Amino acid sequence: MREIAADFAELTAPERLQLLLEFSEGLPELPERYAGSLDSMEQVHECQSPIFLAVEVGDEPADAPGARPVHLFFSAPQEAPTTRGFAGILHEGLDGLTVDEVLAVPEVAPYQFSLGEAVSPLRLRGMVGMLSRIKRQVALKSQS
């Protein structure tokens, strides 16, 4: 996440918006098990656009539960590029990290992408909501 934040910080506001759009376009499609099954995903109500997420925590290694890998899946409409971009950033920055690494991400991380000039505070709160829900699901699923 730090590397992504550093990339955004080096850009002008218009360039940041362009990079956000690139993250939007790079958001992976849902795997078949979630496609058409939004009821099995959690809606992020803090976002202005309808976005849903699912978090999976791997089973290995059992001897080090904090080292279990985390995988993220997002459903965000194409017509909501800002929201999709936030989801793309979180997917790129968090997917594949361990439980401990995801839980260590500061709640204020979305504010470190220097997007305050480019998007509204309300939209940034949506990204904070996504991160908060991801961390909550990771904490719950890592205990089981």
Backbone as JSON, one array per atom type, in Angstrom:
{
  "sequence": "MREIAADFAELTAPERLQLLLEFSEGLPELPERYAGSLDSMEQVHECQSPIFLAVEVGDEPADAPGARPVHLFFSAPQEAPTTRGFAGILHEGLDGLTVDEVLAVPEVAPYQFSLGEAVSPLRLRGMVGMLSRIKRQVALKSQS",
  "N": [[0.83, -1.18, 0.0], [2.02, 1.17, 0.69], [3.76, 1.68, -1.43], [1.98, 2.13, -3.52], [0.69, 4.41, -2.55], [2.87, 6.15, -2.58], [3.3, 6.32, -5.34], [0.97, 7.71, -6.13], [1.38, 10.12, -4.75], [3.44, 11.34, -6.12], [2.3, 12.48, -8.32], [0.38, 14.94, -10.21], [-2.86, 16.4, -9.44], [-4.74, 15.91, -11.63], [-3.36, 13.8, -12.87], [-3.44, 11.94, -10.84], [-6.13, 11.29, -10.79], [-6.26, 10.02, -13.26], [-4.61, 7.8, -12.77], [-6.16, 6.58, -10.8], [-8.34, 5.84, -12.37], [-7.06, 3.94, -13.92], [-6.59, 1.96, -12.0], [-9.23, 1.32, -11.58], [-9.95, 0.15, -14.02], [-8.3, -2.04, -13.87], [-9.36, -3.68, -11.93], [-10.0, -6.94, -10.97], [-12.29, -9.3, -12.46], [-15.12, -10.88, -10.89], [-14.74, -14.12, -9.44], [-16.26, -17.18, -10.57], [-17.72, -18.34, -8.46], [-18.74, -16.2, -7.03], [-19.94, -14.56, -8.89], [-22.95, -13.14, -9.85], [-23.97, -13.64, -7.36], [-24.45, -11.71, -5.28], [-25.63, -11.66, -2.81], [-24.1, -13.27, -1.24], [-22.02, -11.73, -0.6], [-20.63, -8.85, 1.11], [-22.23, -5.76, 1.35], [-20.93, -2.51, 0.91], [-21.94, 0.0, 2.57], [-21.07, 2.56, 3.06], [-20.17, 3.61, 0.72], [-21.03, 5.6, -2.1], [-21.8, 4.44, -4.44], [-23.12, 1.23, -5.46], [-21.32, -1.21, -4.03], [-19.82, -4.33, -3.46], [-18.19, -6.7, -1.36], [-16.05, -9.52, -0.8], [-14.26, -11.53, 1.43], [-11.7, -13.84, 1.73], [-9.96, -16.1, 3.74], [-7.08, -17.94, 3.78], [-6.23, -21.42, 4.5], [-3.72, -22.27, 5.23], [-0.6, -21.44, 6.83], [-1.32, -23.72, 9.44], [0.04, -23.66, 11.85], [0.81, -21.08, 12.2], [-1.32, -18.84, 12.51], [-1.59, -16.09, 11.89], [-0.22, -15.86, 9.57], [-1.75, -16.68, 7.51], [-2.98, -16.47, 4.19], [-4.74, -13.71, 2.67], [-7.51, -13.1, 0.58], [-9.18, -10.99, -1.67], [-12.29, -9.94, -3.05], [-14.21, -8.04, -5.27], [-17.23, -6.44, -6.25], [-18.13, -3.98, -8.32], [-19.81, -1.41, -10.02], [-19.22, -0.67, -13.5], [-19.86, 1.91, -14.23], [-19.13, 3.44, -12.11], [-16.42, 4.67, -11.72], [-14.67, 5.85, -9.81], [-15.22, 4.57, -7.35], [-14.72, 1.93, -8.15], [-12.02, 2.28, -8.69], [-10.98, 2.76, -6.12], [-11.53, 0.25, -4.99], [-9.89, -1.24, -6.65], [-7.35, -0.29, -5.89], [-7.27, -1.19, -3.22], [-7.48, -3.92, -3.67], [-5.14, -4.44, -5.16], [-3.22, -3.62, -3.29], [-3.68, -5.18, -0.98], [-4.54, -7.85, -1.47], [-3.5, -11.14, -1.15], [-1.72, -10.62, 0.87], [-0.77, -11.41, 4.28], [-2.87, -12.36, 7.08], [-2.01, -10.96, 9.41], [-0.59, -8.83, 8.22], [-2.6, -7.47, 6.78], [-4.31, -6.71, 8.87], [-2.66, -4.93, 10.13], [-2.66, -2.66, 8.62], [-3.09, 0.78, 8.69], [-6.09, 2.49, 9.68], [-6.36, 4.96, 8.53], [-5.16, 4.78, 6.09], [-6.37, 5.12, 3.46], [-6.37, 7.91, 3.19], [-3.82, 8.52, 2.59], [-3.28, 8.5, -0.07], [-3.18, 10.83, -1.43], [-5.47, 11.9, -2.63], [-7.25, 13.81, -1.91], [-7.55, 16.3, -3.19], [-8.57, 15.54, -5.57], [-10.89, 13.98, -5.36], [-14.06, 13.91, -3.61], [-14.45, 14.38, -0.01], [-16.45, 12.69, 0.95], [-16.4, 10.56, -0.83], [-13.85, 9.56, -0.26], [-14.32, 8.66, 2.32], [-15.82, 6.46, 1.72], [-13.89, 4.69, 0.75], [-12.46, 4.34, 3.09], [-14.44, 3.03, 4.51], [-14.57, 0.64, 3.04], [-12.02, -0.47, 3.6], [-12.23, -0.76, 6.38], [-14.3, -2.66, 6.6], [-13.1, -4.8, 5.29], [-10.95, -5.36, 7.03], [-12.39, -6.04, 9.32], [-13.74, -8.37, 8.47], [-11.53, -9.98, 7.9], [-10.43, -10.27, 10.47], [-12.53, -11.66, 11.77], [-12.74, -14.01, 10.2], [-10.25, -15.1, 10.43], [-10.18, -16.12, 12.91], [-11.62, -18.39, 12.84]],
  "CA": [[0.0, 0.0, 0.0], [2.91, 2.35, 0.75], [4.27, 1.94, -2.77], [0.88, 2.72, -4.29], [0.53, 5.78, -2.03], [4.0, 6.95, -3.08], [3.04, 6.58, -6.76], [-0.03, 8.77, -6.21], [1.93, 11.36, -4.21], [4.35, 11.93, -7.1], [1.54, 12.96, -9.47], [-0.52, 16.09, -10.06], [-4.24, 15.98, -9.2], [-5.32, 15.26, -12.82], [-2.68, 12.53, -13.08], [-3.94, 11.02, -9.81], [-7.42, 10.8, -11.29], [-5.98, 9.07, -14.34], [-4.13, 6.57, -12.14], [-7.33, 5.98, -10.15], [-9.08, 5.18, -13.45], [-6.31, 2.74, -14.3], [-6.9, 0.95, -10.99], [-10.62, 0.94, -11.85], [-9.93, -0.76, -15.16], [-7.54, -3.24, -13.51], [-10.04, -4.5, -10.92], [-10.34, -8.25, -11.56], [-13.68, -9.77, -12.47], [-15.43, -11.82, -9.82], [-14.69, -15.54, -9.81], [-17.58, -17.76, -10.83], [-18.46, -18.64, -7.22], [-19.39, -14.98, -6.56], [-20.66, -13.9, -9.98], [-24.39, -13.3, -9.74], [-24.33, -14.02, -5.99], [-24.11, -10.59, -4.4], [-26.13, -11.92, -1.46], [-23.05, -13.93, -0.47], [-20.98, -10.73, -0.38], [-21.04, -7.77, 2.01], [-22.34, -4.45, 0.71], [-20.24, -1.42, 1.6], [-22.95, 1.07, 2.57], [-20.4, 3.87, 3.14], [-19.9, 4.06, -0.64], [-22.17, 6.18, -2.81], [-22.17, 3.48, -5.48], [-23.28, -0.11, -4.89], [-20.13, -2.05, -4.09], [-19.89, -5.51, -2.59], [-16.88, -7.33, -1.21], [-15.93, -10.8, -0.11], [-12.91, -11.77, 1.94], [-11.39, -15.23, 2.02], [-8.71, -16.29, 4.47], [-6.59, -19.28, 3.49], [-6.11, -22.39, 5.59], [-2.33, -22.58, 5.54], [-0.2, -22.59, 7.63], [-2.09, -23.83, 10.68], [0.89, -23.37, 13.01], [0.99, -19.62, 12.29], [-2.58, -18.31, 11.97], [-1.42, -14.74, 11.36], [0.45, -15.94, 8.28], [-2.69, -17.17, 6.53], [-3.17, -15.47, 3.12], [-6.05, -13.07, 2.51], [-7.88, -12.82, -0.81], [-10.29, -10.04, -1.74], [-13.1, -9.94, -4.26], [-15.07, -6.86, -5.29], [-18.18, -6.18, -7.32], [-18.37, -2.54, -8.4], [-20.28, -1.12, -11.38], [-18.32, 0.03, -14.43], [-20.21, 3.33, -14.3], [-18.65, 4.08, -10.88], [-14.97, 4.48, -11.81], [-13.96, 6.23, -8.58], [-15.4, 3.47, -6.41], [-13.96, 0.79, -8.69], [-10.6, 2.58, -8.51], [-10.66, 2.5, -4.71], [-11.51, -1.2, -4.83], [-8.69, -1.7, -7.34], [-6.2, 0.02, -5.04], [-7.28, -2.1, -2.07], [-7.17, -5.27, -4.16], [-3.71, -4.47, -5.51], [-2.38, -3.44, -2.11], [-3.93, -6.1, 0.13], [-4.78, -9.23, -1.86], [-2.31, -11.99, -1.06], [-1.0, -10.37, 2.11], [-1.18, -12.28, 5.38], [-3.83, -11.8, 8.04], [-1.34, -9.95, 10.25], [-0.26, -7.65, 7.42], [-3.83, -6.73, 6.49], [-4.8, -6.1, 10.11], [-1.73, -3.86, 10.52], [-2.85, -1.47, 7.77], [-3.78, 1.82, 9.47], [-7.42, 2.88, 9.22], [-6.24, 6.2, 7.76], [-4.41, 4.53, 4.86], [-6.95, 5.73, 2.26], [-6.06, 9.33, 3.11], [-2.41, 8.65, 2.22], [-3.14, 8.41, -1.52], [-3.15, 12.2, -1.97], [-6.63, 12.07, -3.5], [-8.12, 14.83, -1.33], [-7.81, 17.36, -4.17], [-9.17, 14.97, -6.77], [-12.22, 13.42, -5.09], [-14.69, 14.5, -2.43], [-14.25, 13.69, 1.27], [-17.45, 11.64, 1.05], [-15.88, 9.4, -1.58], [-12.73, 8.98, 0.51], [-14.91, 7.9, 3.44], [-16.24, 5.18, 1.16], [-12.72, 3.83, 0.73], [-12.2, 4.0, 4.49], [-15.44, 2.01, 4.84], [-14.14, -0.64, 2.43], [-10.9, -0.99, 4.37], [-12.73, -1.16, 7.68], [-15.05, -3.9, 6.44], [-12.12, -5.84, 4.96], [-10.23, -5.72, 8.25], [-13.33, -6.73, 10.23], [-13.95, -9.72, 7.96], [-10.28, -10.73, 8.08], [-10.33, -10.61, 11.89], [-13.53, -12.69, 12.07], [-12.46, -15.26, 9.49], [-8.97, -15.66, 10.86], [-10.42, -16.79, 14.19], [-12.29, -19.69, 12.63]],
  "C": [[0.88, 1.25, 0.0], [3.42, 2.71, -0.64], [3.2, 2.6, -3.64], [0.67, 4.17, -3.86], [1.66, 6.67, -2.54], [3.82, 7.28, -4.56], [2.04, 7.71, -6.93], [0.57, 10.11, -5.79], [2.83, 12.08, -5.22], [3.62, 12.62, -8.26], [0.77, 14.24, -9.15], [-1.94, 15.55, -9.86], [-4.86, 15.33, -10.44], [-4.67, 13.89, -13.1], [-3.13, 11.48, -12.05], [-5.28, 10.44, -10.24], [-7.22, 9.77, -12.4], [-5.48, 7.74, -13.76], [-5.27, 5.83, -11.44], [-8.18, 5.24, -11.19], [-8.38, 3.91, -13.91], [-6.55, 1.62, -13.29], [-8.32, 0.44, -11.18], [-10.68, -0.11, -12.96], [-9.22, -2.07, -14.83], [-8.19, -4.11, -12.45], [-10.46, -5.82, -11.54], [-11.84, -8.54, -11.49], [-13.88, -10.74, -11.32], [-15.23, -13.25, -10.31], [-16.12, -16.09, -9.9], [-18.39, -17.98, -9.55], [-19.17, -17.41, -6.65], [-20.22, -14.29, -7.63], [-22.15, -14.19, -9.86], [-24.87, -13.67, -8.35], [-23.97, -12.91, -5.01], [-24.61, -10.81, -2.98], [-25.12, -12.66, -0.61], [-21.88, -13.0, -0.18], [-21.53, -9.65, 0.55], [-21.1, -6.46, 1.23], [-21.64, -3.41, 1.58], [-21.17, -0.2, 1.52], [-22.32, 2.47, 2.65], [-20.13, 4.45, 1.75], [-21.18, 4.58, -1.28], [-22.68, 5.24, -3.89], [-22.3, 2.1, -4.85], [-22.02, -0.96, -5.1], [-20.27, -3.16, -3.06], [-18.5, -6.11, -2.51], [-17.02, -8.67, -0.51], [-14.47, -10.97, 0.26], [-12.78, -13.26, 2.21], [-10.04, -15.27, 2.72], [-8.29, -17.74, 4.27], [-6.42, -20.14, 4.73], [-4.67, -22.62, 6.04], [-1.59, -21.35, 6.03], [-0.92, -22.58, 8.98], [-1.26, -23.47, 11.91], [1.15, -21.88, 13.19], [-0.24, -18.94, 11.71], [-2.46, -16.91, 11.39], [-0.77, -14.71, 10.0], [-0.47, -16.47, 7.18], [-2.94, -16.09, 5.47], [-4.61, -14.97, 3.05], [-6.28, -12.82, 1.02], [-9.16, -12.01, -0.82], [-10.97, -10.11, -3.09], [-14.09, -8.79, -4.17], [-16.02, -6.91, -6.48], [-18.5, -4.7, -7.27], [-18.77, -2.23, -9.84], [-19.26, -0.35, -12.21], [-18.59, 1.53, -14.45], [-19.84, 4.09, -13.02], [-17.12, 3.96, -10.82], [-14.19, 4.86, -10.55], [-14.03, 5.1, -7.56], [-14.63, 2.24, -6.87], [-12.46, 1.02, -8.51], [-10.16, 2.34, -7.08], [-10.56, 1.0, -4.46], [-10.26, -1.79, -5.48], [-7.42, -1.45, -6.53], [-6.13, -0.97, -3.88], [-6.97, -3.53, -2.51], [-5.68, -5.4, -4.44], [-2.83, -4.44, -4.26], [-2.52, -4.5, -1.04], [-4.06, -7.57, -0.26], [-3.48, -10.02, -1.85], [-1.46, -11.73, 0.17], [-1.48, -11.35, 3.18], [-2.21, -11.57, 6.24], [-3.18, -10.69, 8.85], [-1.02, -8.68, 9.47], [-1.49, -6.81, 7.12], [-4.32, -6.01, 7.74], [-3.91, -4.96, 10.58], [-1.89, -2.59, 9.68], [-3.62, -0.43, 8.58], [-5.13, 2.2, 8.84], [-7.37, 4.13, 8.34], [-5.52, 6.0, 6.43], [-5.05, 5.16, 3.63], [-6.65, 7.22, 2.11], [-4.61, 9.57, 2.69], [-2.19, 8.59, 0.71], [-3.2, 9.76, -2.21], [-4.31, 12.46, -2.93], [-7.59, 13.15, -3.01], [-8.47, 15.95, -2.29], [-8.61, 16.84, -5.35], [-10.58, 14.43, -6.57], [-12.76, 14.02, -3.79], [-14.38, 13.71, -1.16], [-15.25, 12.54, 1.46], [-16.99, 10.38, 0.32], [-14.72, 8.75, -0.84], [-13.25, 8.18, 1.7], [-15.42, 6.54, 2.97], [-15.08, 4.2, 1.12], [-12.34, 3.41, 2.14], [-13.18, 2.91, 4.94], [-15.07, 0.66, 4.27], [-13.04, -1.27, 3.26], [-11.37, -1.5, 5.73], [-13.46, -2.49, 7.61], [-14.11, -5.06, 6.1], [-11.43, -6.31, 6.24], [-11.14, -6.46, 9.23], [-13.55, -8.17, 9.77], [-12.7, -10.57, 8.13], [-10.15, -11.18, 9.54], [-11.3, -11.73, 12.24], [-13.14, -14.03, 11.45], [-11.15, -15.89, 9.9], [-9.09, -16.38, 12.2], [-11.06, -18.16, 14.01], [-11.38, -20.71, 11.99]]
}
